[in-house]
């Protein structure tokens, strides 16, 4: 009798190799060094075992969208052997009652779009940890329903965040509206890159050259276009872990 087997887990090593290949090719085409683009593995909805498998394959930075889910996986991995030295990025919408856990458990937060949240994260960042690395999420397509600060409001938010004691403003993150044509993907990413350069100029002038060095753009479907326009961090989920089940 033939039993119906569950879907086999994705092969993390092979998928990561394929992503690194795509990054290398895209960087080369843009005349860039592939080491200038970091890979963030987005693990939302996938279990700790999938993260462990990717870590085994050499992946170190992981992105999560839901605090409760992320913390459960961190605890599971902390108790596992071997233990991995992982870097955790929060990339989902931030509710103000979750800022303490984010500030205590994550190394980076990429989805900050208002000063209230940034202030709470700074306040809650434990003193025994280094300042929390922070990216501002920008609503680059200007969609009314989308998360992210509007481009016009970015300079004020950036200057307010740059003054907070326990966070370090490192750059921008954006999720442009999905486009199937590469030419159209590139327009939105080029706009984000322009905002990034303006941010660098602004903070260089006003805080003596703080380190604004991360442009987090590009996902599974559009990382080539993002790298062509200057991405320094691509956030890849599906192409590493497989398709996500719909959240109930
Ligand atoms: C889910 C998610 C990703 C990964 O998307 P894929 O298309 O699966 O690569 C990247 N960034 C953010 C903010 C996400 O929520």
PDB file of C-alpha atoms and ligand atoms in Angstrom:
ATOM      1  CA  UNK A   1       0.000   0.000   0.000  1.00  0.00           C
ATOM      2  CA  UNK A   2       1.287   3.433  -0.869  1.00  0.00           C
ATOM      3  CA  UNK A   3       1.137   6.011   1.880  1.00  0.00           C
ATOM      4  CA  UNK A   4       0.738   9.604   0.891  1.00  0.00           C
ATOM      5  CA  UNK A   5       3.882  11.370   1.984  1.00  0.00           C
ATOM      6  CA  UNK A   6       3.917  14.946   3.188  1.00  0.00           C
ATOM      7  CA  UNK A   7       5.640  17.395   0.897  1.00  0.00           C
ATOM      8  CA  UNK A   8       9.368  17.021   1.285  1.00  0.00           C
ATOM      9  CA  UNK A   9      11.098  19.992   2.865  1.00  0.00           C
ATOM     10  CA  UNK A  10      12.825  22.240   0.396  1.00  0.00           C
ATOM     11  CA  UNK A  11      16.510  21.570  -0.018  1.00  0.00           C
ATOM     12  CA  UNK A  12      17.969  24.602   1.698  1.00  0.00           C
ATOM     13  CA  UNK A  13      21.514  24.052   0.494  1.00  0.00           C
ATOM     14  CA  UNK A  14      20.547  23.779  -3.183  1.00  0.00           C
ATOM     15  CA  UNK A  15      18.148  26.720  -2.964  1.00  0.00           C
ATOM     16  CA  UNK A  16      20.704  28.908  -1.211  1.00  0.00           C
ATOM     17  CA  UNK A  17      23.311  28.004  -3.819  1.00  0.00           C
ATOM     18  CA  UNK A  18      20.869  29.003  -6.555  1.00  0.00           C
ATOM     19  CA  UNK A  19      20.138  32.350  -4.856  1.00  0.00           C
ATOM     20  CA  UNK A  20      23.827  33.115  -4.417  1.00  0.00           C
ATOM     21  CA  UNK A  21      24.249  32.335  -8.112  1.00  0.00           C
ATOM     22  CA  UNK A  22      21.476  34.808  -9.007  1.00  0.00           C
ATOM     23  CA  UNK A  23      23.027  37.471  -6.749  1.00  0.00           C
ATOM     24  CA  UNK A  24      26.474  36.951  -8.262  1.00  0.00           C
ATOM     25  CA  UNK A  25      25.163  37.161 -11.829  1.00  0.00           C
ATOM     26  CA  UNK A  26      23.085  40.265 -11.143  1.00  0.00           C
ATOM     27  CA  UNK A  27      25.965  41.974  -9.360  1.00  0.00           C
ATOM     28  CA  UNK A  28      28.366  41.163 -12.175  1.00  0.00           C
ATOM     29  CA  UNK A  29      25.910  42.516 -14.761  1.00  0.00           C
ATOM     30  CA  UNK A  30      25.770  45.756 -12.774  1.00  0.00           C
ATOM     31  CA  UNK A  31      29.546  45.959 -12.449  1.00  0.00           C
ATOM     32  CA  UNK A  32      29.323  45.350  -8.723  1.00  0.00           C
ATOM     33  CA  UNK A  33      31.086  42.972  -6.360  1.00  0.00           C
ATOM     34  CA  UNK A  34      28.690  40.251  -5.174  1.00  0.00           C
ATOM     35  CA  UNK A  35      30.009  40.716  -1.634  1.00  0.00           C
ATOM     36  CA  UNK A  36      28.282  44.124  -1.613  1.00  0.00           C
ATOM     37  CA  UNK A  37      24.873  42.395  -1.514  1.00  0.00           C
ATOM     38  CA  UNK A  38      23.831  40.547   1.643  1.00  0.00           C
ATOM     39  CA  UNK A  39      21.205  37.833   1.687  1.00  0.00           C
ATOM     40  CA  UNK A  40      18.460  37.922   4.321  1.00  0.00           C
ATOM     41  CA  UNK A  41      16.561  34.619   4.500  1.00  0.00           C
ATOM     42  CA  UNK A  42      12.896  35.366   5.249  1.00  0.00           C
ATOM     43  CA  UNK A  43      11.585  32.497   7.349  1.00  0.00           C
ATOM     44  CA  UNK A  44       8.054  33.598   8.235  1.00  0.00           C
ATOM     45  CA  UNK A  45       5.643  30.647   8.524  1.00  0.00           C
ATOM     46  CA  UNK A  46       8.502  28.121   8.300  1.00  0.00           C
ATOM     47  CA  UNK A  47       9.568  26.132  11.367  1.00  0.00           C
ATOM     48  CA  UNK A  48      12.799  26.378  13.359  1.00  0.00           C
ATOM     49  CA  UNK A  49      13.994  23.194  11.668  1.00  0.00           C
ATOM     50  CA  UNK A  50      13.983  25.007   8.300  1.00  0.00           C
ATOM     51  CA  UNK A  51      16.085  27.805   9.817  1.00  0.00           C
ATOM     52  CA  UNK A  52      18.498  25.260  11.287  1.00  0.00           C
ATOM     53  CA  UNK A  53      18.833  23.621   7.895  1.00  0.00           C
ATOM     54  CA  UNK A  54      19.631  26.957   6.222  1.00  0.00           C
ATOM     55  CA  UNK A  55      22.051  27.841   9.035  1.00  0.00           C
ATOM     56  CA  UNK A  56      23.794  24.521   8.476  1.00  0.00           C
ATOM     57  CA  UNK A  57      24.167  25.557   4.833  1.00  0.00           C
ATOM     58  CA  UNK A  58      25.942  28.740   5.932  1.00  0.00           C
ATOM     59  CA  UNK A  59      23.079  31.262   6.081  1.00  0.00           C
ATOM     60  CA  UNK A  60      23.352  33.613   9.062  1.00  0.00           C
ATOM     61  CA  UNK A  61      20.818  36.463   8.736  1.00  0.00           C
ATOM     62  CA  UNK A  62      17.113  35.643   9.082  1.00  0.00           C
ATOM     63  CA  UNK A  63      14.031  37.820   8.698  1.00  0.00           C
ATOM     64  CA  UNK A  64      10.749  37.386  10.575  1.00  0.00           C
ATOM     65  CA  UNK A  65       7.393  39.202  10.307  1.00  0.00           C
ATOM     66  CA  UNK A  66       5.527  38.077  13.415  1.00  0.00           C
ATOM     67  CA  UNK A  67       6.977  38.620  16.891  1.00  0.00           C
ATOM     68  CA  UNK A  68       5.359  35.674  18.693  1.00  0.00           C
ATOM     69  CA  UNK A  69       6.290  33.228  15.966  1.00  0.00           C
ATOM     70  CA  UNK A  70       9.853  34.552  15.764  1.00  0.00           C
ATOM     71  CA  UNK A  71      10.494  34.431  19.506  1.00  0.00           C
ATOM     72  CA  UNK A  72       9.228  30.844  19.716  1.00  0.00           C
ATOM     73  CA  UNK A  73      11.659  29.826  16.970  1.00  0.00           C
ATOM     74  CA  UNK A  74      14.554  31.728  18.579  1.00  0.00           C
ATOM     75  CA  UNK A  75      13.943  29.908  21.860  1.00  0.00           C
ATOM     76  CA  UNK A  76      13.734  26.568  20.100  1.00  0.00           C
ATOM     77  CA  UNK A  77      17.007  27.217  18.257  1.00  0.00           C
ATOM     78  CA  UNK A  78      18.741  28.497  21.408  1.00  0.00           C
ATOM     79  CA  UNK A  79      18.052  25.143  23.062  1.00  0.00           C
ATOM     80  CA  UNK A  80      19.131  23.120  20.047  1.00  0.00           C
ATOM     81  CA  UNK A  81      22.514  21.622  19.403  1.00  0.00           C
ATOM     82  CA  UNK A  82      24.533  22.706  17.559  1.00  0.00           C
ATOM     83  CA  UNK A  83      23.888  26.326  18.406  1.00  0.00           C
ATOM     84  CA  UNK A  84      24.168  28.872  15.635  1.00  0.00           C
ATOM     85  CA  UNK A  85      25.274  32.480  15.812  1.00  0.00           C
ATOM     86  CA  UNK A  86      22.299  33.969  13.986  1.00  0.00           C
ATOM     87  CA  UNK A  87      21.385  37.558  13.188  1.00  0.00           C
ATOM     88  CA  UNK A  88      17.654  38.371  13.460  1.00  0.00           C
ATOM     89  CA  UNK A  89      15.851  41.052  11.456  1.00  0.00           C
ATOM     90  CA  UNK A  90      12.299  42.137  12.180  1.00  0.00           C
ATOM     91  CA  UNK A  91      10.612  43.034   8.856  1.00  0.00           C
ATOM     92  CA  UNK A  92       6.863  42.973   9.604  1.00  0.00           C
ATOM     93  CA  UNK A  93       4.321  45.594  10.709  1.00  0.00           C
ATOM     94  CA  UNK A  94       5.109  46.816  14.241  1.00  0.00           C
ATOM     95  CA  UNK A  95       2.401  47.146  16.891  1.00  0.00           C
ATOM     96  CA  UNK A  96       3.361  49.391  19.787  1.00  0.00           C
ATOM     97  CA  UNK A  97       2.707  46.649  22.346  1.00  0.00           C
ATOM     98  CA  UNK A  98       5.403  44.522  20.637  1.00  0.00           C
ATOM     99  CA  UNK A  99       8.262  47.025  20.715  1.00  0.00           C
ATOM    100  CA  UNK A 100       9.768  45.663  23.933  1.00  0.00           C
ATOM    101  CA  UNK A 101      10.104  42.134  22.585  1.00  0.00           C
ATOM    102  CA  UNK A 102      11.494  43.397  19.287  1.00  0.00           C
ATOM    103  CA  UNK A 103      14.049  45.598  21.065  1.00  0.00           C
ATOM    104  CA  UNK A 104      15.091  42.736  23.339  1.00  0.00           C
ATOM    105  CA  UNK A 105      15.286  39.906  20.820  1.00  0.00           C
ATOM    106  CA  UNK A 106      16.234  41.304  17.413  1.00  0.00           C
ATOM    107  CA  UNK A 107      19.496  42.713  16.034  1.00  0.00           C
ATOM    108  CA  UNK A 108      17.844  44.743  13.284  1.00  0.00           C
ATOM    109  CA  UNK A 109      14.417  46.190  12.617  1.00  0.00           C
ATOM    110  CA  UNK A 110      13.653  47.164   9.021  1.00  0.00           C
ATOM    111  CA  UNK A 111      10.003  48.218   9.136  1.00  0.00           C
ATOM    112  CA  UNK A 112       9.986  51.446  11.149  1.00  0.00           C
ATOM    113  CA  UNK A 113       7.766  54.127   9.624  1.00  0.00           C
ATOM    114  CA  UNK A 114       6.847  56.447  12.513  1.00  0.00           C
ATOM    115  CA  UNK A 115       8.682  58.206  15.293  1.00  0.00           C
ATOM    116  CA  UNK A 116       6.509  56.833  18.129  1.00  0.00           C
ATOM    117  CA  UNK A 117       7.612  53.289  17.308  1.00  0.00           C
ATOM    118  CA  UNK A 118      11.260  54.299  16.919  1.00  0.00           C
ATOM    119  CA  UNK A 119      11.176  56.041  20.317  1.00  0.00           C
ATOM    120  CA  UNK A 120       9.695  52.985  22.012  1.00  0.00           C
ATOM    121  CA  UNK A 121      12.289  50.698  20.423  1.00  0.00           C
ATOM    122  CA  UNK A 122      15.090  52.985  21.617  1.00  0.00           C
ATOM    123  CA  UNK A 123      13.580  53.140  25.109  1.00  0.00           C
ATOM    124  CA  UNK A 124      13.248  49.362  25.342  1.00  0.00           C
ATOM    125  CA  UNK A 125      16.643  48.447  23.915  1.00  0.00           C
ATOM    126  CA  UNK A 126      18.517  46.778  26.807  1.00  0.00           C
ATOM    127  CA  UNK A 127      21.718  48.578  27.833  1.00  0.00           C
ATOM    128  CA  UNK A 128      23.797  45.399  27.713  1.00  0.00           C
ATOM    129  CA  UNK A 129      23.121  45.103  23.974  1.00  0.00           C
ATOM    130  CA  UNK A 130      24.572  47.282  21.198  1.00  0.00           C
ATOM    131  CA  UNK A 131      22.193  49.905  19.752  1.00  0.00           C
ATOM    132  CA  UNK A 132      19.408  48.383  17.650  1.00  0.00           C
ATOM    133  CA  UNK A 133      20.156  48.632  13.919  1.00  0.00           C
ATOM    134  CA  UNK A 134      17.248  50.359  12.208  1.00  0.00           C
ATOM    135  CA  UNK A 135      16.021  50.838   8.658  1.00  0.00           C
ATOM    136  CA  UNK A 136      13.137  53.133   7.785  1.00  0.00           C
ATOM    137  CA  UNK A 137      10.490  51.576   5.563  1.00  0.00           C
ATOM    138  CA  UNK A 138       9.545  53.929   2.769  1.00  0.00           C
ATOM    139  CA  UNK A 139       6.283  53.768   0.817  1.00  0.00           C
ATOM    140  CA  UNK A 140       8.033  54.366  -2.466  1.00  0.00           C
ATOM    141  CA  UNK A 141       5.065  53.590  -4.710  1.00  0.00           C
ATOM    142  CA  UNK A 142       2.928  56.032  -2.712  1.00  0.00           C
ATOM    143  CA  UNK A 143       0.095  53.512  -2.346  1.00  0.00           C
ATOM    144  CA  UNK A 144      -2.504  54.782   0.106  1.00  0.00           C
ATOM    145  CA  UNK A 145      -2.974  51.443   1.867  1.00  0.00           C
ATOM    146  CA  UNK A 146       0.700  50.578   2.193  1.00  0.00           C
ATOM    147  CA  UNK A 147       3.002  50.656   5.202  1.00  0.00           C
ATOM    148  CA  UNK A 148       5.992  52.951   5.101  1.00  0.00           C
ATOM    149  CA  UNK A 149       6.758  56.641   5.459  1.00  0.00           C
ATOM    150  CA  UNK A 150       5.933  58.745   2.403  1.00  0.00           C
ATOM    151  CA  UNK A 151       9.012  60.107   0.613  1.00  0.00           C
ATOM    152  CA  UNK A 152       8.088  63.709   1.519  1.00  0.00           C
ATOM    153  CA  UNK A 153       8.014  62.843   5.222  1.00  0.00           C
ATOM    154  CA  UNK A 154      11.252  60.849   5.214  1.00  0.00           C
ATOM    155  CA  UNK A 155      13.754  63.669   5.996  1.00  0.00           C
ATOM    156  CA  UNK A 156      11.899  64.697   9.173  1.00  0.00           C
ATOM    157  CA  UNK A 157      11.505  61.109  10.402  1.00  0.00           C
ATOM    158  CA  UNK A 158      15.175  60.394   9.655  1.00  0.00           C
ATOM    159  CA  UNK A 159      16.413  63.402  11.577  1.00  0.00           C
ATOM    160  CA  UNK A 160      14.203  62.507  14.565  1.00  0.00           C
ATOM    161  CA  UNK A 161      15.322  58.870  14.555  1.00  0.00           C
ATOM    162  CA  UNK A 162      18.994  59.843  14.173  1.00  0.00           C
ATOM    163  CA  UNK A 163      18.739  61.630  17.520  1.00  0.00           C
ATOM    164  CA  UNK A 164      17.592  58.576  19.489  1.00  0.00           C
ATOM    165  CA  UNK A 165      20.195  57.118  21.858  1.00  0.00           C
ATOM    166  CA  UNK A 166      19.663  53.357  21.616  1.00  0.00           C
ATOM    167  CA  UNK A 167      19.114  52.867  17.895  1.00  0.00           C
ATOM    168  CA  UNK A 168      21.434  53.255  14.934  1.00  0.00           C
ATOM    169  CA  UNK A 169      19.841  54.444  11.700  1.00  0.00           C
ATOM    170  CA  UNK A 170      21.442  52.358   8.958  1.00  0.00           C
ATOM    171  CA  UNK A 171      19.311  52.969   5.859  1.00  0.00           C
ATOM    172  CA  UNK A 172      16.080  52.206   4.053  1.00  0.00           C
ATOM    173  CA  UNK A 173      13.807  49.285   3.275  1.00  0.00           C
ATOM    174  CA  UNK A 174      11.078  49.266   0.619  1.00  0.00           C
ATOM    175  CA  UNK A 175       8.532  46.868  -0.858  1.00  0.00           C
ATOM    176  CA  UNK A 176       7.409  48.460  -4.133  1.00  0.00           C
ATOM    177  CA  UNK A 177       4.087  47.451  -5.693  1.00  0.00           C
ATOM    178  CA  UNK A 178       4.612  44.149  -7.562  1.00  0.00           C
ATOM    179  CA  UNK A 179       5.464  44.549 -11.251  1.00  0.00           C
ATOM    180  CA  UNK A 180       6.087  41.734 -13.687  1.00  0.00           C
ATOM    181  CA  UNK A 181       8.241  43.745 -16.107  1.00  0.00           C
ATOM    182  CA  UNK A 182      11.848  44.249 -15.082  1.00  0.00           C
ATOM    183  CA  UNK A 183      11.908  47.770 -16.539  1.00  0.00           C
ATOM    184  CA  UNK A 184       9.027  48.772 -14.263  1.00  0.00           C
ATOM    185  CA  UNK A 185      10.564  47.023 -11.235  1.00  0.00           C
ATOM    186  CA  UNK A 186      13.710  49.047 -11.844  1.00  0.00           C
ATOM    187  CA  UNK A 187      11.893  52.397 -11.826  1.00  0.00           C
ATOM    188  CA  UNK A 188      10.601  51.865  -8.279  1.00  0.00           C
ATOM    189  CA  UNK A 189      13.989  50.616  -7.072  1.00  0.00           C
ATOM    190  CA  UNK A 190      15.787  53.546  -8.699  1.00  0.00           C
ATOM    191  CA  UNK A 191      13.442  55.907  -6.840  1.00  0.00           C
ATOM    192  CA  UNK A 192      14.281  54.137  -3.579  1.00  0.00           C
ATOM    193  CA  UNK A 193      18.001  54.406  -4.327  1.00  0.00           C
ATOM    194  CA  UNK A 194      17.599  58.149  -4.906  1.00  0.00           C
ATOM    195  CA  UNK A 195      15.911  58.531  -1.497  1.00  0.00           C
ATOM    196  CA  UNK A 196      18.728  56.485   0.032  1.00  0.00           C
ATOM    197  CA  UNK A 197      21.370  58.817  -1.433  1.00  0.00           C
ATOM    198  CA  UNK A 198      19.428  61.846  -0.157  1.00  0.00           C
ATOM    199  CA  UNK A 199      19.285  60.267   3.302  1.00  0.00           C
ATOM    200  CA  UNK A 200      23.028  59.669   3.257  1.00  0.00           C
ATOM    201  CA  UNK A 201      23.680  63.269   2.281  1.00  0.00           C
ATOM    202  CA  UNK A 202      21.267  64.565   4.931  1.00  0.00           C
ATOM    203  CA  UNK A 203      22.736  62.544   7.793  1.00  0.00           C
ATOM    204  CA  UNK A 204      26.288  63.117   6.695  1.00  0.00           C
ATOM    205  CA  UNK A 205      25.695  66.857   6.909  1.00  0.00           C
ATOM    206  CA  UNK A 206      23.894  66.802  10.230  1.00  0.00           C
ATOM    207  CA  UNK A 207      25.541  64.075  12.252  1.00  0.00           C
ATOM    208  CA  UNK A 208      29.075  64.023  10.978  1.00  0.00           C
ATOM    209  CA  UNK A 209      28.998  60.932   8.787  1.00  0.00           C
ATOM    210  CA  UNK A 210      26.875  58.376  10.605  1.00  0.00           C
ATOM    211  CA  UNK A 211      26.980  54.970   8.985  1.00  0.00           C
ATOM    212  CA  UNK A 212      24.061  54.827   6.552  1.00  0.00           C
ATOM    213  CA  UNK A 213      25.017  51.851   4.453  1.00  0.00           C
ATOM    214  CA  UNK A 214      22.039  49.515   3.936  1.00  0.00           C
ATOM    215  CA  UNK A 215      19.506  49.641   1.117  1.00  0.00           C
ATOM    216  CA  UNK A 216      17.148  46.696   1.660  1.00  0.00           C
ATOM    217  CA  UNK A 217      15.307  46.139  -1.625  1.00  0.00           C
ATOM    218  CA  UNK A 218      14.567  43.038  -3.727  1.00  0.00           C
ATOM    219  CA  UNK A 219      12.744  39.793  -2.969  1.00  0.00           C
ATOM    220  CA  UNK A 220      12.461  36.367  -4.666  1.00  0.00           C
ATOM    221  CA  UNK A 221      10.755  37.736  -7.785  1.00  0.00           C
ATOM    222  CA  UNK A 222      12.708  40.939  -8.364  1.00  0.00           C
ATOM    223  CA  UNK A 223      16.138  40.731  -6.771  1.00  0.00           C
ATOM    224  CA  UNK A 224      17.952  41.174 -10.109  1.00  0.00           C
ATOM    225  CA  UNK A 225      16.247  44.532 -10.733  1.00  0.00           C
ATOM    226  CA  UNK A 226      16.995  45.616  -7.155  1.00  0.00           C
ATOM    227  CA  UNK A 227      20.675  44.714  -7.426  1.00  0.00           C
ATOM    228  CA  UNK A 228      20.894  46.571 -10.746  1.00  0.00           C
ATOM    229  CA  UNK A 229      19.675  49.685  -8.896  1.00  0.00           C
ATOM    230  CA  UNK A 230      22.017  49.406  -5.919  1.00  0.00           C
ATOM    231  CA  UNK A 231      20.443  47.020  -3.378  1.00  0.00           C
ATOM    232  CA  UNK A 232      22.829  46.045  -0.579  1.00  0.00           C
ATOM    233  CA  UNK A 233      20.426  43.544   1.005  1.00  0.00           C
ATOM    234  CA  UNK A 234      17.892  41.269  -0.658  1.00  0.00           C
ATOM    235  CA  UNK A 235      15.142  39.672   1.433  1.00  0.00           C
ATOM    236  CA  UNK A 236      14.335  36.230   0.057  1.00  0.00           C
ATOM    237  CA  UNK A 237      11.706  33.822   1.364  1.00  0.00           C
ATOM    238  CA  UNK A 238       9.943  31.716  -1.252  1.00  0.00           C
ATOM    239  CA  UNK A 239      13.037  31.004  -3.330  1.00  0.00           C
ATOM    240  CA  UNK A 240      14.799  29.527  -0.285  1.00  0.00           C
ATOM    241  CA  UNK A 241      12.070  27.874   1.771  1.00  0.00           C
ATOM    242  CA  UNK A 242       9.341  27.262  -0.810  1.00  0.00           C
ATOM    243  CA  UNK A 243       5.815  28.592  -1.144  1.00  0.00           C
ATOM    244  CA  UNK A 244       4.150  29.715   2.084  1.00  0.00           C
ATOM    245  CA  UNK A 245       0.838  28.272   3.155  1.00  0.00           C
ATOM    246  CA  UNK A 246      -1.819  30.931   3.552  1.00  0.00           C
ATOM    247  CA  UNK A 247      -2.009  32.210   7.127  1.00  0.00           C
ATOM    248  CA  UNK A 248      -5.307  31.453   8.768  1.00  0.00           C
TER     249      UNK A 248
HETATM  250  C1  LIG B   1       7.706  37.836   3.035  1.00  0.00           C
HETATM  251  C2  LIG B   1       8.613  38.991   2.846  1.00  0.00           C
HETATM  252  C3  LIG B   1       9.738  38.891   1.995  1.00  0.00           C
HETATM  253  C4  LIG B   1      10.079  37.658   1.179  1.00  0.00           C
HETATM  254  O1  LIG B   1       9.252  37.559   0.075  1.00  0.00           O
HETATM  255  P1  LIG B   1       9.461  36.397  -1.020  1.00  0.00           P
HETATM  256  O2  LIG B   1       8.679  36.873  -2.174  1.00  0.00           O
HETATM  257  O3  LIG B   1       8.932  35.145  -0.399  1.00  0.00           O
HETATM  258  O4  LIG B   1      10.917  36.298  -1.299  1.00  0.00           O
HETATM  259  C5  LIG B   1      10.570  40.004   1.900  1.00  0.00           C
HETATM  260  N1  LIG B   1      10.332  41.140   2.605  1.00  0.00           N
HETATM  261  C6  LIG B   1       9.269  41.266   3.415  1.00  0.00           C
HETATM  262  C7  LIG B   1       9.062  42.547   4.153  1.00  0.00           C
HETATM  263  C8  LIG B   1       8.373  40.206   3.547  1.00  0.00           C
HETATM  264  O5  LIG B   1       7.301  40.355   4.354  1.00  0.00           O
END
